[in-house]
PDB file of C-alpha atoms in Angstrom:
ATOM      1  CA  UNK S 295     190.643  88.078  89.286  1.00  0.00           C
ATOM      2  CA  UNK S 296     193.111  90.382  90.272  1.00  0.00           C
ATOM      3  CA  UNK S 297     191.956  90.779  93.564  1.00  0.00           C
ATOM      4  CA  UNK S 298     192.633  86.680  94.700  1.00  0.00           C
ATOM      5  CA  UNK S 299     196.144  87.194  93.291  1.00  0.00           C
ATOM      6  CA  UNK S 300     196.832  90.601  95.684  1.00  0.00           C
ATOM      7  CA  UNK S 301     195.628  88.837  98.651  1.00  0.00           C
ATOM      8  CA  UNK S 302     197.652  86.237  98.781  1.00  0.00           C
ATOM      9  CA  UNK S 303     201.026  88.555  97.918  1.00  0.00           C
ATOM     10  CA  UNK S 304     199.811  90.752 100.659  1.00  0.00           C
ATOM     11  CA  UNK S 305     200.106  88.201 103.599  1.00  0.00           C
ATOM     12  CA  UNK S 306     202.877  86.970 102.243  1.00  0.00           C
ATOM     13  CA  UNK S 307     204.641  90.284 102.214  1.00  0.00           C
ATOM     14  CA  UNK S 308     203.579  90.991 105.698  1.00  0.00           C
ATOM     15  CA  UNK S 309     204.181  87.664 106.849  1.00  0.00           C
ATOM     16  CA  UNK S 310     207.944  88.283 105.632  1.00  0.00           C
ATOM     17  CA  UNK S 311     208.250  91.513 107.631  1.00  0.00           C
ATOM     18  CA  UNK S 312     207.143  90.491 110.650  1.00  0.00           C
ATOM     19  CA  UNK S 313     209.353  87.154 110.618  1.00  0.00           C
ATOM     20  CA  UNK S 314     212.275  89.442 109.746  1.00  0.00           C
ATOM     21  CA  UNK S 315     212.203  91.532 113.332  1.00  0.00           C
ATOM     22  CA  UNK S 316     214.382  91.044 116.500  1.00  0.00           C
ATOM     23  CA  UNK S 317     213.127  89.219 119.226  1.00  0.00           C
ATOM     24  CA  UNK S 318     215.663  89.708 122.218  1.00  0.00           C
ATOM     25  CA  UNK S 319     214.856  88.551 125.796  1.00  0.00           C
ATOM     26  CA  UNK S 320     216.251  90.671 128.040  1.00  0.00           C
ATOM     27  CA  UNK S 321     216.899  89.148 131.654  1.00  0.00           C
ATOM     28  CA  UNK S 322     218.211  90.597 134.811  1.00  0.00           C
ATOM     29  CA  UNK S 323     219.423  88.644 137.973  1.00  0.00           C
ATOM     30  CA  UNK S 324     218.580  90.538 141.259  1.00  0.00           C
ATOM     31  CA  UNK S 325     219.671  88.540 143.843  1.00  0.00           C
ATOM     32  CA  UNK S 326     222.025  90.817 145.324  1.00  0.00           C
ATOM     33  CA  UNK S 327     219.341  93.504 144.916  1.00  0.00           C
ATOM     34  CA  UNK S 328     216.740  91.296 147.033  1.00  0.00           C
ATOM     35  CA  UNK S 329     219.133  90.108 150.129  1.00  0.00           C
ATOM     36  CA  UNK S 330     219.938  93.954 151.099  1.00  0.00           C
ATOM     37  CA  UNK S 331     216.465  95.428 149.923  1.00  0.00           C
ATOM     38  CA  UNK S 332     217.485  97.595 147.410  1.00  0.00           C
ATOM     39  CA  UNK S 333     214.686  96.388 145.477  1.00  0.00           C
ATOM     40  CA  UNK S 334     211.252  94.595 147.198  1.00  0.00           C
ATOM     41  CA  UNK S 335     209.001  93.220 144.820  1.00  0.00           C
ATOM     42  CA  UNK S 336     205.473  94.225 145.283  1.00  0.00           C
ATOM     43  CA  UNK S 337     206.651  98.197 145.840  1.00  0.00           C
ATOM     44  CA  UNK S 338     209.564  98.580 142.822  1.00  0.00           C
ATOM     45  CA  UNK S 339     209.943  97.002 139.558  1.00  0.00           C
ATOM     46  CA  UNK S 340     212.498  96.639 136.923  1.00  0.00           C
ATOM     47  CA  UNK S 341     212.510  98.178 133.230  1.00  0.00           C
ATOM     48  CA  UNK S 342     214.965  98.350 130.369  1.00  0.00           C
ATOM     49  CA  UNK S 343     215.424 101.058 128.598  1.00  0.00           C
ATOM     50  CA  UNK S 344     217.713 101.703 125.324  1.00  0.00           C
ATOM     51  CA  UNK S 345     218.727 103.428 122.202  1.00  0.00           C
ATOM     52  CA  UNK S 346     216.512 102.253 119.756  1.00  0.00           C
ATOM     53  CA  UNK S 347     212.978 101.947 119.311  1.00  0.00           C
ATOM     54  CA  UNK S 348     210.671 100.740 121.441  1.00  0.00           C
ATOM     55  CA  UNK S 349     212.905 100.857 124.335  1.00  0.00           C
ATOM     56  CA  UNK S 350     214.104 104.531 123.205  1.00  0.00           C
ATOM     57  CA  UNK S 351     210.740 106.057 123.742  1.00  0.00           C
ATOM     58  CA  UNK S 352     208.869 103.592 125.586  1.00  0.00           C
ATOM     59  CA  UNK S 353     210.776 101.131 128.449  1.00  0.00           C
ATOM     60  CA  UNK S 354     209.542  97.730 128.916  1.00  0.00           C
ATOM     61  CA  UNK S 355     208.479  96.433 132.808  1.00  0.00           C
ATOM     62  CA  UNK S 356     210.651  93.371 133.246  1.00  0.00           C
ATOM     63  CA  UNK S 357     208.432  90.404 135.039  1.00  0.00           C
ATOM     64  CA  UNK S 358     209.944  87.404 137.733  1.00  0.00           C
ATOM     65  CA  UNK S 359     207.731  84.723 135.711  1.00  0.00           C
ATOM     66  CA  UNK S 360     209.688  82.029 137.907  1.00  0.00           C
ATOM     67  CA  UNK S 361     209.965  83.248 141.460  1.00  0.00           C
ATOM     68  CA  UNK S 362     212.606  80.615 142.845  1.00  0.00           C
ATOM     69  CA  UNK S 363     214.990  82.247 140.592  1.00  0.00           C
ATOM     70  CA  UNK S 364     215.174  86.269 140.537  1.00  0.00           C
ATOM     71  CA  UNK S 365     215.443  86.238 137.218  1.00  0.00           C
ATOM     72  CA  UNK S 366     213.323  88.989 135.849  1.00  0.00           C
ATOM     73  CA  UNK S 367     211.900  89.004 131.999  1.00  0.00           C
ATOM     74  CA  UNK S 368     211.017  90.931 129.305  1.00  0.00           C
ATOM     75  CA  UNK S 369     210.316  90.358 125.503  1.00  0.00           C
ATOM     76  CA  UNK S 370     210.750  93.667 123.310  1.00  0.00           C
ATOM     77  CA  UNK S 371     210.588  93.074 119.287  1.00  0.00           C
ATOM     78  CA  UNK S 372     212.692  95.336 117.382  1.00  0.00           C
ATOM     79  CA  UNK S 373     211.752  96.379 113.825  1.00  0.00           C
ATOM     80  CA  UNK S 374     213.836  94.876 111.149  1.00  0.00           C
ATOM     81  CA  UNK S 375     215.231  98.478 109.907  1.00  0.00           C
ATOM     82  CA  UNK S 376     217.497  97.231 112.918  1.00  0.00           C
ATOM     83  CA  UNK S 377     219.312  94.467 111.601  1.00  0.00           C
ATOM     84  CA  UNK S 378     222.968  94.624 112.413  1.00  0.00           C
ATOM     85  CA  UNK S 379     222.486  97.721 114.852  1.00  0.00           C
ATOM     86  CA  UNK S 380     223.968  98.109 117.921  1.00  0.00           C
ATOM     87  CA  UNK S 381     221.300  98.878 120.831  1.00  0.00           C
ATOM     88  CA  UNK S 382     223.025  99.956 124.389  1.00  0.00           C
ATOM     89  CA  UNK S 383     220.220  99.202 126.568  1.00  0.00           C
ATOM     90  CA  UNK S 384     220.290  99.668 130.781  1.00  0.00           C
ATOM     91  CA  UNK S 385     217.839  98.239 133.502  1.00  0.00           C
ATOM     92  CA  UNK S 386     216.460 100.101 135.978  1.00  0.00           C
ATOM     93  CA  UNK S 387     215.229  99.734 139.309  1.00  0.00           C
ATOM     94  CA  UNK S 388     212.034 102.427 139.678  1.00  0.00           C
ATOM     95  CA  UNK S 389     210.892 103.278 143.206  1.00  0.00           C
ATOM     96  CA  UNK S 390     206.754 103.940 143.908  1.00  0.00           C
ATOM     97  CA  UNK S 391     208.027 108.075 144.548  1.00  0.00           C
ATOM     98  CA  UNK S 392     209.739 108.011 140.918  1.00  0.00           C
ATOM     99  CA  UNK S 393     213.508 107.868 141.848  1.00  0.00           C
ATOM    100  CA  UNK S 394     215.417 105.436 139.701  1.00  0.00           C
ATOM    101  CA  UNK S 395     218.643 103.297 140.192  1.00  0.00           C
ATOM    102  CA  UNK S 396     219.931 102.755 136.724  1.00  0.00           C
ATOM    103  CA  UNK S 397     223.224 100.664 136.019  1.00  0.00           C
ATOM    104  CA  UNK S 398     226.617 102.764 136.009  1.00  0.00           C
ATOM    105  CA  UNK S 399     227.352 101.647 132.293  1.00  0.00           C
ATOM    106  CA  UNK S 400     225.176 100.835 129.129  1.00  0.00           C
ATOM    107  CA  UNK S 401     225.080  97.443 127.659  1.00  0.00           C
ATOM    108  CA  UNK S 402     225.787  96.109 124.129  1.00  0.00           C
ATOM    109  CA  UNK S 403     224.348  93.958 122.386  1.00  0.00           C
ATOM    110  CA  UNK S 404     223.794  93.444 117.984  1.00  0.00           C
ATOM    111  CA  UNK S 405     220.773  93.091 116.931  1.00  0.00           C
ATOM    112  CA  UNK S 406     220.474  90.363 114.251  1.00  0.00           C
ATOM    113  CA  UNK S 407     216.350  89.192 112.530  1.00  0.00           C
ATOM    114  CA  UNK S 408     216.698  86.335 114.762  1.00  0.00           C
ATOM    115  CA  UNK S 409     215.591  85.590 118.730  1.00  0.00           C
ATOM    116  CA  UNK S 410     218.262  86.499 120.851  1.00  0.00           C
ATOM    117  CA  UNK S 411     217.842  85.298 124.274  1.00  0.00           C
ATOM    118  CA  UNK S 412     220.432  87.285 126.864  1.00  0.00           C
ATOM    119  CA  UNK S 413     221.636  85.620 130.325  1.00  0.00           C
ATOM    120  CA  UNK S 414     220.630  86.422 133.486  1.00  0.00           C
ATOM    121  CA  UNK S 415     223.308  88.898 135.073  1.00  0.00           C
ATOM    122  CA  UNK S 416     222.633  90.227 137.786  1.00  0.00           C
ATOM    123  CA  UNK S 417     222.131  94.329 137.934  1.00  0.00           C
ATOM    124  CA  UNK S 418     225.020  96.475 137.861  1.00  0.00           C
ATOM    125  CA  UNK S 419     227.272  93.707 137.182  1.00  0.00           C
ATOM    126  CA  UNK S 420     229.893  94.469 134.448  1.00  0.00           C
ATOM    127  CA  UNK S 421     232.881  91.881 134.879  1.00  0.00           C
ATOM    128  CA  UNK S 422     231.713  89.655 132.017  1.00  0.00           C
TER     129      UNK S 422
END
């Protein structure tokens, strides 16, 4: 009997923890970065990468899931031991022979357990 009872508290528990992480969508406008080929889809991409975990150890590919736009996507989930942190995060424009072009100064953001959806700047843009 004790067994049904520890089930249930199980998924709840984990159910709990994994509604309690950070969801933030990063996006990145690259207009600019398109009209004077500084970045050409197909041979570069775009990544984020931050100060906390995943992004810390790991950087995310950002994806154009809307090609009219520019706008280029990622969704990173960020463990709840996060919860009113501050994460500087940059993107990053990788070349096929490894050379990067990251952005001059880090971003800011607070991470909170809710989604967190972030405009659409465009890269290397800092007068907001």
């Amino acid at each position: 009997m004790k067994r049904l009872f520890f089930i249930p508290i199980l998924l709840l528990t984990f159910s709990l923890v994994a509604q309690a992480q950070s969801k933030v969508t990063f996006n990145v406008n690259l207009t600019p970065m398109l009209k004077d080929s500084t970045f050409v889809p197909g041979r570069d991409y775009v990544q984020v990468t931050g100060s906390l975990s995943p992004i810390s150890t790991r950087p995310v590919r950002l994806y154009d899931t809307n090609p009219v736009d520019s706008v280029y996507t990622a969704e990173v989930r960020f463990s709840s031991r996060y919860s009113n942190s501050e994460l500087e995060y940059n993107f990053e424009i990788v070349h096929p022979e490894g050379k990067k072009k990251t952005e001059q100064l880090p971003r800011k953001v607070r991470l909170t357990n809710r989604e967190l959806e972030l405009p659409p700047l465009y890269f290397n843009a800092f007068a907001w």
